[in-house]
PDB file of C-alpha atoms and ligand atoms in Angstrom:
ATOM      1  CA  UNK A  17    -129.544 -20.664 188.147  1.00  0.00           C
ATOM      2  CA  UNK A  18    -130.646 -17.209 187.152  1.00  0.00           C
ATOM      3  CA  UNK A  19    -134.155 -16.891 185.157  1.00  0.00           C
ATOM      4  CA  UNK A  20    -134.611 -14.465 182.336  1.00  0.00           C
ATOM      5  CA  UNK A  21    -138.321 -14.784 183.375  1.00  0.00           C
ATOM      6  CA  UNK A  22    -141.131 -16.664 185.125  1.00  0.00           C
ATOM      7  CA  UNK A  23    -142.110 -18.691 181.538  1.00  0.00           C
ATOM      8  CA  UNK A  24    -138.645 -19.416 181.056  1.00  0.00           C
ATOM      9  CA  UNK A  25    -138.391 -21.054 184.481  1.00  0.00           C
ATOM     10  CA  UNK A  26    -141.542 -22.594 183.787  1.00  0.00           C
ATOM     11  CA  UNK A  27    -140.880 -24.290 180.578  1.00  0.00           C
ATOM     12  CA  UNK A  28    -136.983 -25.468 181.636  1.00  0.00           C
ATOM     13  CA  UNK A  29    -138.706 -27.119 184.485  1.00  0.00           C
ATOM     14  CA  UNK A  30    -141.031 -29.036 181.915  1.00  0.00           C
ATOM     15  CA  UNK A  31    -138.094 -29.858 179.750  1.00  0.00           C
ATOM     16  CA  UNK A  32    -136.286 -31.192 182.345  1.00  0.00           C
ATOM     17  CA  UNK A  33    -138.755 -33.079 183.590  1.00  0.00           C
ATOM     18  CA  UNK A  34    -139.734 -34.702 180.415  1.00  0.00           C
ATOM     19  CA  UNK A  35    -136.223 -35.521 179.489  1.00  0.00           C
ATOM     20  CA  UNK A  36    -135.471 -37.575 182.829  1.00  0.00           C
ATOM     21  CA  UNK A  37    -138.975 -39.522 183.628  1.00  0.00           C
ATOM     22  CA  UNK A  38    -137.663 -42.951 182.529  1.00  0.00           C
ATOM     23  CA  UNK A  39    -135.189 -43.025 184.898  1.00  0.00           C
ATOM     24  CA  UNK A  40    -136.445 -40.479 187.772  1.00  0.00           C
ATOM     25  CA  UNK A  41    -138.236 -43.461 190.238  1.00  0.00           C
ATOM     26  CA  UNK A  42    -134.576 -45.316 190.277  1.00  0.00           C
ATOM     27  CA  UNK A  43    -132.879 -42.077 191.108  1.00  0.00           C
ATOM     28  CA  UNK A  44    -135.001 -41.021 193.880  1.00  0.00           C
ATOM     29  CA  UNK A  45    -134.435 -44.480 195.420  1.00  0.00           C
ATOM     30  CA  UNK A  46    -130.764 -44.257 195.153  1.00  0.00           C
ATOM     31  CA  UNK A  47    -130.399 -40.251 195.845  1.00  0.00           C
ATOM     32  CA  UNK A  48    -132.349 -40.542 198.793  1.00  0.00           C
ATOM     33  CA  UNK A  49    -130.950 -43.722 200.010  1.00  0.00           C
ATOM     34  CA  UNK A  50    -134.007 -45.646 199.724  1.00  0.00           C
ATOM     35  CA  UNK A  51    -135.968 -42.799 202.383  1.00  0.00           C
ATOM     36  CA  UNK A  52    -138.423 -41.038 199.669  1.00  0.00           C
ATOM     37  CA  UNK A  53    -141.078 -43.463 199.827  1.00  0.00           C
ATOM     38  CA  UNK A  54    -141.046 -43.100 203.591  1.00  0.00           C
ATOM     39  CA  UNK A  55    -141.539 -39.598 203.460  1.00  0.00           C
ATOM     40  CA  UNK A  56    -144.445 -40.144 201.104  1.00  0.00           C
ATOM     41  CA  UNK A  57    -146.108 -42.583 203.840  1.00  0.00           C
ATOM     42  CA  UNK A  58    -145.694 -40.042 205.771  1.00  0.00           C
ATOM     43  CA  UNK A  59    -147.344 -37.122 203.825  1.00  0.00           C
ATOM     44  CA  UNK A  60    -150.090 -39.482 203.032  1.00  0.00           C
ATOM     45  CA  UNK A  61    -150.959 -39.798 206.814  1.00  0.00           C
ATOM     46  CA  UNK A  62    -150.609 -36.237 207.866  1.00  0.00           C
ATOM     47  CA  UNK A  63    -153.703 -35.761 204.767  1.00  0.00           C
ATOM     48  CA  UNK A  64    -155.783 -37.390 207.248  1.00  0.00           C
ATOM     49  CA  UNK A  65    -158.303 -38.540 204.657  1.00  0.00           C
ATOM     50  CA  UNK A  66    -161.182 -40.297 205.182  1.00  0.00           C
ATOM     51  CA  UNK A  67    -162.574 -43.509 204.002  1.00  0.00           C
ATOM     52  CA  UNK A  68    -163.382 -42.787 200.139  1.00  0.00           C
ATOM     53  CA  UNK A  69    -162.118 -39.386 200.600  1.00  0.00           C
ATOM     54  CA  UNK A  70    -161.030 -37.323 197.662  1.00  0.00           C
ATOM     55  CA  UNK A  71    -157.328 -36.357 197.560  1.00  0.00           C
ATOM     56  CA  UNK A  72    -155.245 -34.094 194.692  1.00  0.00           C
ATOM     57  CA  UNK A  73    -152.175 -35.233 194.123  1.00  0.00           C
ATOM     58  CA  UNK A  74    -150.021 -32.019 192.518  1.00  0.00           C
ATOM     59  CA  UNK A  75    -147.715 -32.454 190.789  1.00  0.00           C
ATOM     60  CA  UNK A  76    -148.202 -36.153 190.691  1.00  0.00           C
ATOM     61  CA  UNK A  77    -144.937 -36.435 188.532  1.00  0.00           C
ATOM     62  CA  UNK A  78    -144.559 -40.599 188.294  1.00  0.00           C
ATOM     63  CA  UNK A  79    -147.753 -40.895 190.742  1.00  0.00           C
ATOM     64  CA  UNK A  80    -145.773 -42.079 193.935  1.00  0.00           C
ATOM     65  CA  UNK A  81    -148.290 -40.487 196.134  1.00  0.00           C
ATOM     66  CA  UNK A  82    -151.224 -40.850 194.613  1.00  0.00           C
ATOM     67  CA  UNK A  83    -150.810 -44.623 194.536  1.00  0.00           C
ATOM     68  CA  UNK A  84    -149.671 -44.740 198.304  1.00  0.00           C
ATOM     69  CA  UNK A  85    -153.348 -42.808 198.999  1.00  0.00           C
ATOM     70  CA  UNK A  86    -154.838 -46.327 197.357  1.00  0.00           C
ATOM     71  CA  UNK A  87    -152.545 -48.303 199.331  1.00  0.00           C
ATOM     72  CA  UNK A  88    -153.468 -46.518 202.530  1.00  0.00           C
ATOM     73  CA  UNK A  89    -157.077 -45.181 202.079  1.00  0.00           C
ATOM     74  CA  UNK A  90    -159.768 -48.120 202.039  1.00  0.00           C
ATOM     75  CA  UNK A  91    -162.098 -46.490 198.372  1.00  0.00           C
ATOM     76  CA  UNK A  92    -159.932 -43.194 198.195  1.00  0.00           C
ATOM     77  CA  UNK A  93    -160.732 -41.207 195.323  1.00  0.00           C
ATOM     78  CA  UNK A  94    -157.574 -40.063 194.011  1.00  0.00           C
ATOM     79  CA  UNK A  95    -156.468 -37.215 190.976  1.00  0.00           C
ATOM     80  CA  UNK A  96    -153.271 -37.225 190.111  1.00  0.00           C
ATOM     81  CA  UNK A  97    -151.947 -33.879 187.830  1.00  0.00           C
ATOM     82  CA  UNK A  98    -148.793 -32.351 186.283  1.00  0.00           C
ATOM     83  CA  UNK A  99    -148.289 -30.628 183.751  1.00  0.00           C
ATOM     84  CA  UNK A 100    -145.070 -32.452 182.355  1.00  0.00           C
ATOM     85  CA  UNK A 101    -147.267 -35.275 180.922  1.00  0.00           C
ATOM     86  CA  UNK A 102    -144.009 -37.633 179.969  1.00  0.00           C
ATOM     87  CA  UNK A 103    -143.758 -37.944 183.758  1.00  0.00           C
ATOM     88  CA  UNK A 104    -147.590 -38.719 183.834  1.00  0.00           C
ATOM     89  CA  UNK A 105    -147.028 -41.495 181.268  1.00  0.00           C
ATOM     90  CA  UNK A 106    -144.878 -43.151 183.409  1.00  0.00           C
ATOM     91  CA  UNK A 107    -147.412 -42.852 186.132  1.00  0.00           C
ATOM     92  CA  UNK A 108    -149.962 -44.445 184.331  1.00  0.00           C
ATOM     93  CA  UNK A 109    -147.478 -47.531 182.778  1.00  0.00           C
ATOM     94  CA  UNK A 110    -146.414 -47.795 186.527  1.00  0.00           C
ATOM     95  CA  UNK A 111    -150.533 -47.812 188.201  1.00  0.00           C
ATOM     96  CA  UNK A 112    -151.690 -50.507 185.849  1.00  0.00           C
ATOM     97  CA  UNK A 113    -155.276 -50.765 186.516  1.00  0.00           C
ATOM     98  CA  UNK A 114    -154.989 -48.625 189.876  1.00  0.00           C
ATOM     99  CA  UNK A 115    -158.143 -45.893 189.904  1.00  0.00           C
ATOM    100  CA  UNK A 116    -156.249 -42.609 189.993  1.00  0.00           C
ATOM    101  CA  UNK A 117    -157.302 -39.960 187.576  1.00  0.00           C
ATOM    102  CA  UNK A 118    -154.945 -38.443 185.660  1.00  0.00           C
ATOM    103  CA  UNK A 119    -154.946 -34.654 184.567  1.00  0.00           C
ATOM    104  CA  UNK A 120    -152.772 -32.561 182.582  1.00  0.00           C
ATOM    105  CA  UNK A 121    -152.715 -29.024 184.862  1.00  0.00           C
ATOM    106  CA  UNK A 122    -150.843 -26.368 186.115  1.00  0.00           C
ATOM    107  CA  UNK A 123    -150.123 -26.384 190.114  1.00  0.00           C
ATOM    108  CA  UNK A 124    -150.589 -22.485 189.511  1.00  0.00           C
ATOM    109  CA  UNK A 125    -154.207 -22.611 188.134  1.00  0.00           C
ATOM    110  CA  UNK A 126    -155.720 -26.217 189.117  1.00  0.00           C
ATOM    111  CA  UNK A 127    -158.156 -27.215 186.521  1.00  0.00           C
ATOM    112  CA  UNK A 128    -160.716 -27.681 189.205  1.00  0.00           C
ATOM    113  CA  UNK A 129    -163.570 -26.400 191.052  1.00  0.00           C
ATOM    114  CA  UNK A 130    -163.147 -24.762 194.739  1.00  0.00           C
ATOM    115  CA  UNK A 131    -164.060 -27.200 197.730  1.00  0.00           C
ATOM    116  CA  UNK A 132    -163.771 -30.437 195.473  1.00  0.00           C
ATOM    117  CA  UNK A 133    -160.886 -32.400 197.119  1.00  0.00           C
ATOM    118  CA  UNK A 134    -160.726 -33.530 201.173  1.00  0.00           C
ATOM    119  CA  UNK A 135    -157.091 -32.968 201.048  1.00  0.00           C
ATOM    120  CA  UNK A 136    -154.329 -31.970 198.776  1.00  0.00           C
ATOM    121  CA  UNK A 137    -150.520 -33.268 198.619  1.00  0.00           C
ATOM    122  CA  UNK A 138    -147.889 -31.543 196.938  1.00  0.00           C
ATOM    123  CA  UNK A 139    -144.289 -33.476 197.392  1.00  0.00           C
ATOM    124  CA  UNK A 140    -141.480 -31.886 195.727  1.00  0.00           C
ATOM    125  CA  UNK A 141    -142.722 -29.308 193.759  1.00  0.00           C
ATOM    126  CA  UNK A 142    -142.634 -25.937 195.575  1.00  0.00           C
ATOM    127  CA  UNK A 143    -138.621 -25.878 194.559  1.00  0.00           C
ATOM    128  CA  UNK A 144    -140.257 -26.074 191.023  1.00  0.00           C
ATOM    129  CA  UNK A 145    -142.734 -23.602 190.870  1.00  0.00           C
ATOM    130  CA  UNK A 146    -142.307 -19.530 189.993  1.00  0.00           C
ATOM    131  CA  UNK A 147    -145.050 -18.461 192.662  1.00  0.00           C
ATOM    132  CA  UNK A 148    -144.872 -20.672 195.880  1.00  0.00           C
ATOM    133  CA  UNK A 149    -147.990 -18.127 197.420  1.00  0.00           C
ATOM    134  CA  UNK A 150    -149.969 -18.816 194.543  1.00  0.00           C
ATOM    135  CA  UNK A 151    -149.219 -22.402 194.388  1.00  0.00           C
ATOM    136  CA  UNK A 152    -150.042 -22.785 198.175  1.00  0.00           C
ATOM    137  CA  UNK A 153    -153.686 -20.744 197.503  1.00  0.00           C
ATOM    138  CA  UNK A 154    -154.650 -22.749 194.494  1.00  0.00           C
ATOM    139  CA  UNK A 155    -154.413 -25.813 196.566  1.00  0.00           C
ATOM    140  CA  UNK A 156    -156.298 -23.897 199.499  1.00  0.00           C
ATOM    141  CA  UNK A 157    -158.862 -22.813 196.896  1.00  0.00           C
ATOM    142  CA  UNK A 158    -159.898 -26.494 195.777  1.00  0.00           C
ATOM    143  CA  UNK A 159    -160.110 -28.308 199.097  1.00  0.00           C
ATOM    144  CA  UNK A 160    -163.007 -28.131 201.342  1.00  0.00           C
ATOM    145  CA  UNK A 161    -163.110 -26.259 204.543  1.00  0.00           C
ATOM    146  CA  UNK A 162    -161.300 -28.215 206.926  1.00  0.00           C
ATOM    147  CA  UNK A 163    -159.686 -30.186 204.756  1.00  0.00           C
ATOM    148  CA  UNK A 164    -155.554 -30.304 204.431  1.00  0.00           C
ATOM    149  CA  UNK A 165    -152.688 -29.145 202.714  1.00  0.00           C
ATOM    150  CA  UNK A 166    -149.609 -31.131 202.740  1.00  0.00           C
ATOM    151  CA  UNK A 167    -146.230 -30.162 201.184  1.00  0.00           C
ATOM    152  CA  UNK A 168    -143.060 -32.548 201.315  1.00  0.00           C
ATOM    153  CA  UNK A 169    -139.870 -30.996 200.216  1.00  0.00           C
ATOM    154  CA  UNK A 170    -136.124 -31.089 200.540  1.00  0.00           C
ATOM    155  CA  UNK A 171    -134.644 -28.404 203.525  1.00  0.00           C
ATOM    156  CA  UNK A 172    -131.157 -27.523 204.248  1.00  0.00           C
ATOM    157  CA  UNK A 173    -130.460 -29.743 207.796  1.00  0.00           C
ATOM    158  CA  UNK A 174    -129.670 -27.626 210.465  1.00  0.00           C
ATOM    159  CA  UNK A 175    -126.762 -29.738 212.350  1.00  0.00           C
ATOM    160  CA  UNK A 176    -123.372 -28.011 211.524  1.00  0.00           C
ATOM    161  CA  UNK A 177    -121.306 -31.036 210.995  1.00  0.00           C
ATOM    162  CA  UNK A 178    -124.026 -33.217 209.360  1.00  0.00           C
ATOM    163  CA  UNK A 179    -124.806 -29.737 206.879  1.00  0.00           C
ATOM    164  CA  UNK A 180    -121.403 -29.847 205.594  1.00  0.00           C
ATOM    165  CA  UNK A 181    -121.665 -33.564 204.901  1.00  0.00           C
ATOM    166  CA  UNK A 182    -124.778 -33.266 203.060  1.00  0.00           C
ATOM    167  CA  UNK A 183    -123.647 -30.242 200.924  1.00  0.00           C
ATOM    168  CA  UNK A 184    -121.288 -32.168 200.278  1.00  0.00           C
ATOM    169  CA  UNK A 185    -123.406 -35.018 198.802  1.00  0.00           C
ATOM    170  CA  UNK A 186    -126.043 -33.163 197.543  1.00  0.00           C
ATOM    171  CA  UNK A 187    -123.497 -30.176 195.546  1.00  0.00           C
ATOM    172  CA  UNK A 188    -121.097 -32.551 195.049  1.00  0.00           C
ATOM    173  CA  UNK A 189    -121.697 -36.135 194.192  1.00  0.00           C
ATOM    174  CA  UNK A 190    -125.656 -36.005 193.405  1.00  0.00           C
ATOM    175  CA  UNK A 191    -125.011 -34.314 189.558  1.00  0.00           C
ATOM    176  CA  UNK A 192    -122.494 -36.848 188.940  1.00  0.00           C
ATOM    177  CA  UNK A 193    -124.576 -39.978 190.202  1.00  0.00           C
ATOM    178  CA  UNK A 194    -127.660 -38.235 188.741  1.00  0.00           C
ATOM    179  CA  UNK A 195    -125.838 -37.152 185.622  1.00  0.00           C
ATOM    180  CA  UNK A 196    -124.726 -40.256 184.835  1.00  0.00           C
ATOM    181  CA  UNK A 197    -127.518 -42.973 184.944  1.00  0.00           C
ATOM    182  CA  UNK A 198    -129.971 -40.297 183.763  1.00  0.00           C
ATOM    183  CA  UNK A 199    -127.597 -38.517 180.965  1.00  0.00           C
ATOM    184  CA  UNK A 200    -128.577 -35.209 181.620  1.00  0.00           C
ATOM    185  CA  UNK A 201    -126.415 -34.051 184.188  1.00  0.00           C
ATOM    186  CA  UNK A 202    -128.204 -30.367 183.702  1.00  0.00           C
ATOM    187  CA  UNK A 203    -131.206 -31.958 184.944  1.00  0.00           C
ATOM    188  CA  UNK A 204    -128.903 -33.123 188.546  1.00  0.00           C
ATOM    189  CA  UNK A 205    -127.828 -29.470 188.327  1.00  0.00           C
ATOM    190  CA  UNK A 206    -130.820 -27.714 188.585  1.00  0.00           C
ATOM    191  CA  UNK A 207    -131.680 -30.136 191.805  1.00  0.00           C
ATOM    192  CA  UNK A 208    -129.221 -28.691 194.305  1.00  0.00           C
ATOM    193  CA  UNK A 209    -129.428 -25.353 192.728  1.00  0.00           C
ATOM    194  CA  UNK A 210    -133.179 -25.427 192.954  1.00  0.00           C
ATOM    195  CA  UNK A 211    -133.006 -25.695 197.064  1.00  0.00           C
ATOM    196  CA  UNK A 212    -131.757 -22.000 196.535  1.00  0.00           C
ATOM    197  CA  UNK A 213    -135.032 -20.943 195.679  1.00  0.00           C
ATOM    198  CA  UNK A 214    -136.854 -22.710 198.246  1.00  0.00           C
ATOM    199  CA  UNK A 215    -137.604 -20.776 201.310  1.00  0.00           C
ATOM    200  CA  UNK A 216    -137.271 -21.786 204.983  1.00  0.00           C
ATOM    201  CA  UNK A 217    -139.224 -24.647 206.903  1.00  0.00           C
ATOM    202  CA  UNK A 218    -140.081 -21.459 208.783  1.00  0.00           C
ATOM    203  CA  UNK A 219    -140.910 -19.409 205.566  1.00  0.00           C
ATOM    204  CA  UNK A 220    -143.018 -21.613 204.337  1.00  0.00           C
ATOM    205  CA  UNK A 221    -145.198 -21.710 207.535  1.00  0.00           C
ATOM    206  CA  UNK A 222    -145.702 -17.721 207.020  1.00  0.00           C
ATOM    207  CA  UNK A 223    -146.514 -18.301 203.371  1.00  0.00           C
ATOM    208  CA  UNK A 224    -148.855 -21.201 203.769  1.00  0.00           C
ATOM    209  CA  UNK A 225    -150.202 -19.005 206.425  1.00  0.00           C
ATOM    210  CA  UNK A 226    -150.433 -15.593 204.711  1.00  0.00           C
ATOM    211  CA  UNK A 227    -153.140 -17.684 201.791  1.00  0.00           C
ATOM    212  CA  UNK A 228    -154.641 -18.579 204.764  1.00  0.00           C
ATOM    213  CA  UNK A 229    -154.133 -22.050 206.192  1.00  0.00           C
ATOM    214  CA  UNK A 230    -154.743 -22.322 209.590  1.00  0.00           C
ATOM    215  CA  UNK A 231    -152.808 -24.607 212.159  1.00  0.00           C
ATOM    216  CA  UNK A 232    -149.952 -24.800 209.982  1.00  0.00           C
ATOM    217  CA  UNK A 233    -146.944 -26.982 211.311  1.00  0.00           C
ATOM    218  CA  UNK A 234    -143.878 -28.644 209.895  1.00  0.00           C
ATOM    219  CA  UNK A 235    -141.782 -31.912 211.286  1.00  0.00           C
ATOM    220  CA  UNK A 236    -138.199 -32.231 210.224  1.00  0.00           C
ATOM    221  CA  UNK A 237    -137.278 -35.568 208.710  1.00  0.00           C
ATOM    222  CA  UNK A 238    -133.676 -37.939 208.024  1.00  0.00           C
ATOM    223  CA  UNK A 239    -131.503 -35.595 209.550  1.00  0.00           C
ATOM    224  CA  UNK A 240    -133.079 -32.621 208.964  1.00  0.00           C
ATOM    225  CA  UNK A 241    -133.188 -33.076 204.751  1.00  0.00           C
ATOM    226  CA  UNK A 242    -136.497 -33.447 204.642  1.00  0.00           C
ATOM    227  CA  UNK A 243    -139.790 -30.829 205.904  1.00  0.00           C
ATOM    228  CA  UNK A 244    -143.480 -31.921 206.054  1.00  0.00           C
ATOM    229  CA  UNK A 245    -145.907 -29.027 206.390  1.00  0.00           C
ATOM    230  CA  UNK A 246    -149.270 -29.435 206.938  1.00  0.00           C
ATOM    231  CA  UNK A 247    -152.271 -26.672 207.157  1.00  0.00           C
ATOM    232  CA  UNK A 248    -155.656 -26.307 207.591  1.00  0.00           C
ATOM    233  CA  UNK A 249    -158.696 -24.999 205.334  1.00  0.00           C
TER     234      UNK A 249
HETATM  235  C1  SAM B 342    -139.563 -33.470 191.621  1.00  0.00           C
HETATM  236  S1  SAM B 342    -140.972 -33.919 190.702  1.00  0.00           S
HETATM  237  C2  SAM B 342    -142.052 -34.518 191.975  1.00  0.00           C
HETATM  238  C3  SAM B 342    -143.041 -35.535 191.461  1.00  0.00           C
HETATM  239  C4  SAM B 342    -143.852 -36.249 192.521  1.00  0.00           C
HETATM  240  N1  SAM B 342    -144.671 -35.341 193.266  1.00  0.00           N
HETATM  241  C5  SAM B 342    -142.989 -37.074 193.448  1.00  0.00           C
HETATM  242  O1  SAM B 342    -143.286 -37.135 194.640  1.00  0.00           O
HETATM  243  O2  SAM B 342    -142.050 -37.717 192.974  1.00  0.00           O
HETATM  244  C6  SAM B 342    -141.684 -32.345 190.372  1.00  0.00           C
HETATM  245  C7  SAM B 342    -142.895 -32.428 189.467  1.00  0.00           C
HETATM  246  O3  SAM B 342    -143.527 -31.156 189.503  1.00  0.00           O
HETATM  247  C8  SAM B 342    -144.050 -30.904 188.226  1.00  0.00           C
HETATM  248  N2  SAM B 342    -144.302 -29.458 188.155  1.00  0.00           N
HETATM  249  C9  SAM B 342    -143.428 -28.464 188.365  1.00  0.00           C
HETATM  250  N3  SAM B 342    -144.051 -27.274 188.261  1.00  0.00           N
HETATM  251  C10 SAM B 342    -145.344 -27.542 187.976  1.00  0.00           C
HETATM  252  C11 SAM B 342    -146.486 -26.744 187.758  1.00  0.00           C
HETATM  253  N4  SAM B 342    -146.433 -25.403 187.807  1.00  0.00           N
HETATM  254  N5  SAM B 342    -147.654 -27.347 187.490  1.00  0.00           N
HETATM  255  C12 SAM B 342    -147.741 -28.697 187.417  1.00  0.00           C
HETATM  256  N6  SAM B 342    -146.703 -29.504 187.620  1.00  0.00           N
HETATM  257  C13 SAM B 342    -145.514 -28.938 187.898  1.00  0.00           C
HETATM  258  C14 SAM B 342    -142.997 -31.441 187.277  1.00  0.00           C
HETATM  259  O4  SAM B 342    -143.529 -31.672 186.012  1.00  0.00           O
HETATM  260  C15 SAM B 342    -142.600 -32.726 188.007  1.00  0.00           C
HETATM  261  O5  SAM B 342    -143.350 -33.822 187.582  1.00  0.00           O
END
């Protein structure tokens, strides 16, 4: 998908986003075979936060990861924020009385002070955003010297006969699946198109590197389809 600019990206991506939160949870079960809240797990742990800790959530979209942090961190203190509120709605319907703060914000200018959070988590967004550097420093900027940055996202696998397979599943069948039980089969469009954007595993270790994360690393996960990067303040 070609961009006429960086607000027109922007507010698509809150459109979108908007339009398909009652029905995004159940299609990120079924898209990803059931795997996505694994990988969440997964982030949460590699945040390393301590008892009563504070951890950002960005991007919280329907608050998956924020509400693992509660169900793995004894007293976590946990801020959630998006700036696609519908999604956020959801979140909050879905929490009940869970204790996770939830903030309308922009991943590219976090509403919040520098040093404030023991860890930050940002799982699927970077695809999403018009300034991966700048959405990389923000987080940087608001957690505390050595505290973490983790990022989850979707990567092409690397296995030549598997990478065929899942093209052909994620090109292929995930806008008609997605299409259908969400009824905006744009929205399952922009998904695989929006990997184009995203840089390498390996890219991403020089950005998260070049804000200035230190010990940066990155795990593969399900077959390659999934990267977990991790850096320090
Ligand atoms: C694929 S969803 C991921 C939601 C959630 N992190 C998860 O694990 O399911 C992407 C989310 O990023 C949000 N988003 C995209 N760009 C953003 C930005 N610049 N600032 C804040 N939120 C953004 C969208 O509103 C959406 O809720």
């Amino acid at each position: 998908m070609n961009w006429p600019s960086a607000a027109g990206k922007r507010a698509y991506v809150n459109r979108m986003f908007a339009a398909i939160s009652p029905n995004y949870d159940l299609l990120n079960r079924l898209l990803s075979g059931g795997r996505d809240m694994a990988w969440r797990r997964y982030a949460v742990q590699e945040a390393a936060l301590p008892r009563g800790g504070w951890l950002l959530d960005v991007a919280t979209g329907t608050g998956d990861v924020a509400l693992e942090v509660l169900r793995q961190v004894p007293g976590a203190h946990v801020v959630g924020t998006d700036f696609t509120l519908e999604m956020m709605r959801s979140a909050q319907t879905k929490a009940g009385g869970c204790p996770v703060s939830w903030n309308g914000g922009d991943a590219l200018c976090l509403p919040f002070p520098d040093n404030t959070f023991d860890a930050a988590i940002s799982a699927f967004i970077m695809r999403n955003v018009v300034d991966i550097p700048r959405a990389f420093a923000e987080q940087r900027r608001v957690v505390r010297p050595g505290g973490r940055v983790v990022c989850l996202e979707i990567c092409r696998p690397t296995l030549p006969v598997f990478r065929t397979l899942f093209n052909l599943y994620f090109y292929r069948l995930t806008p008609i699946i997605g299409g259908l039980i969400s009824g905006h089969p744009e929205a399952y469009i922009y998904l695989p198109d929006s990997l184009a954007y995203l840089p390498s595993p390996e890219e991403l270790v020089a950005i998260m590197e070049s804000v200035g994360l230190r010990q940066v690393r990155y795990r593969r996960m399900t077959l390659g389809t999934v990267a977990l990067h991790v850096g320090v303040k």
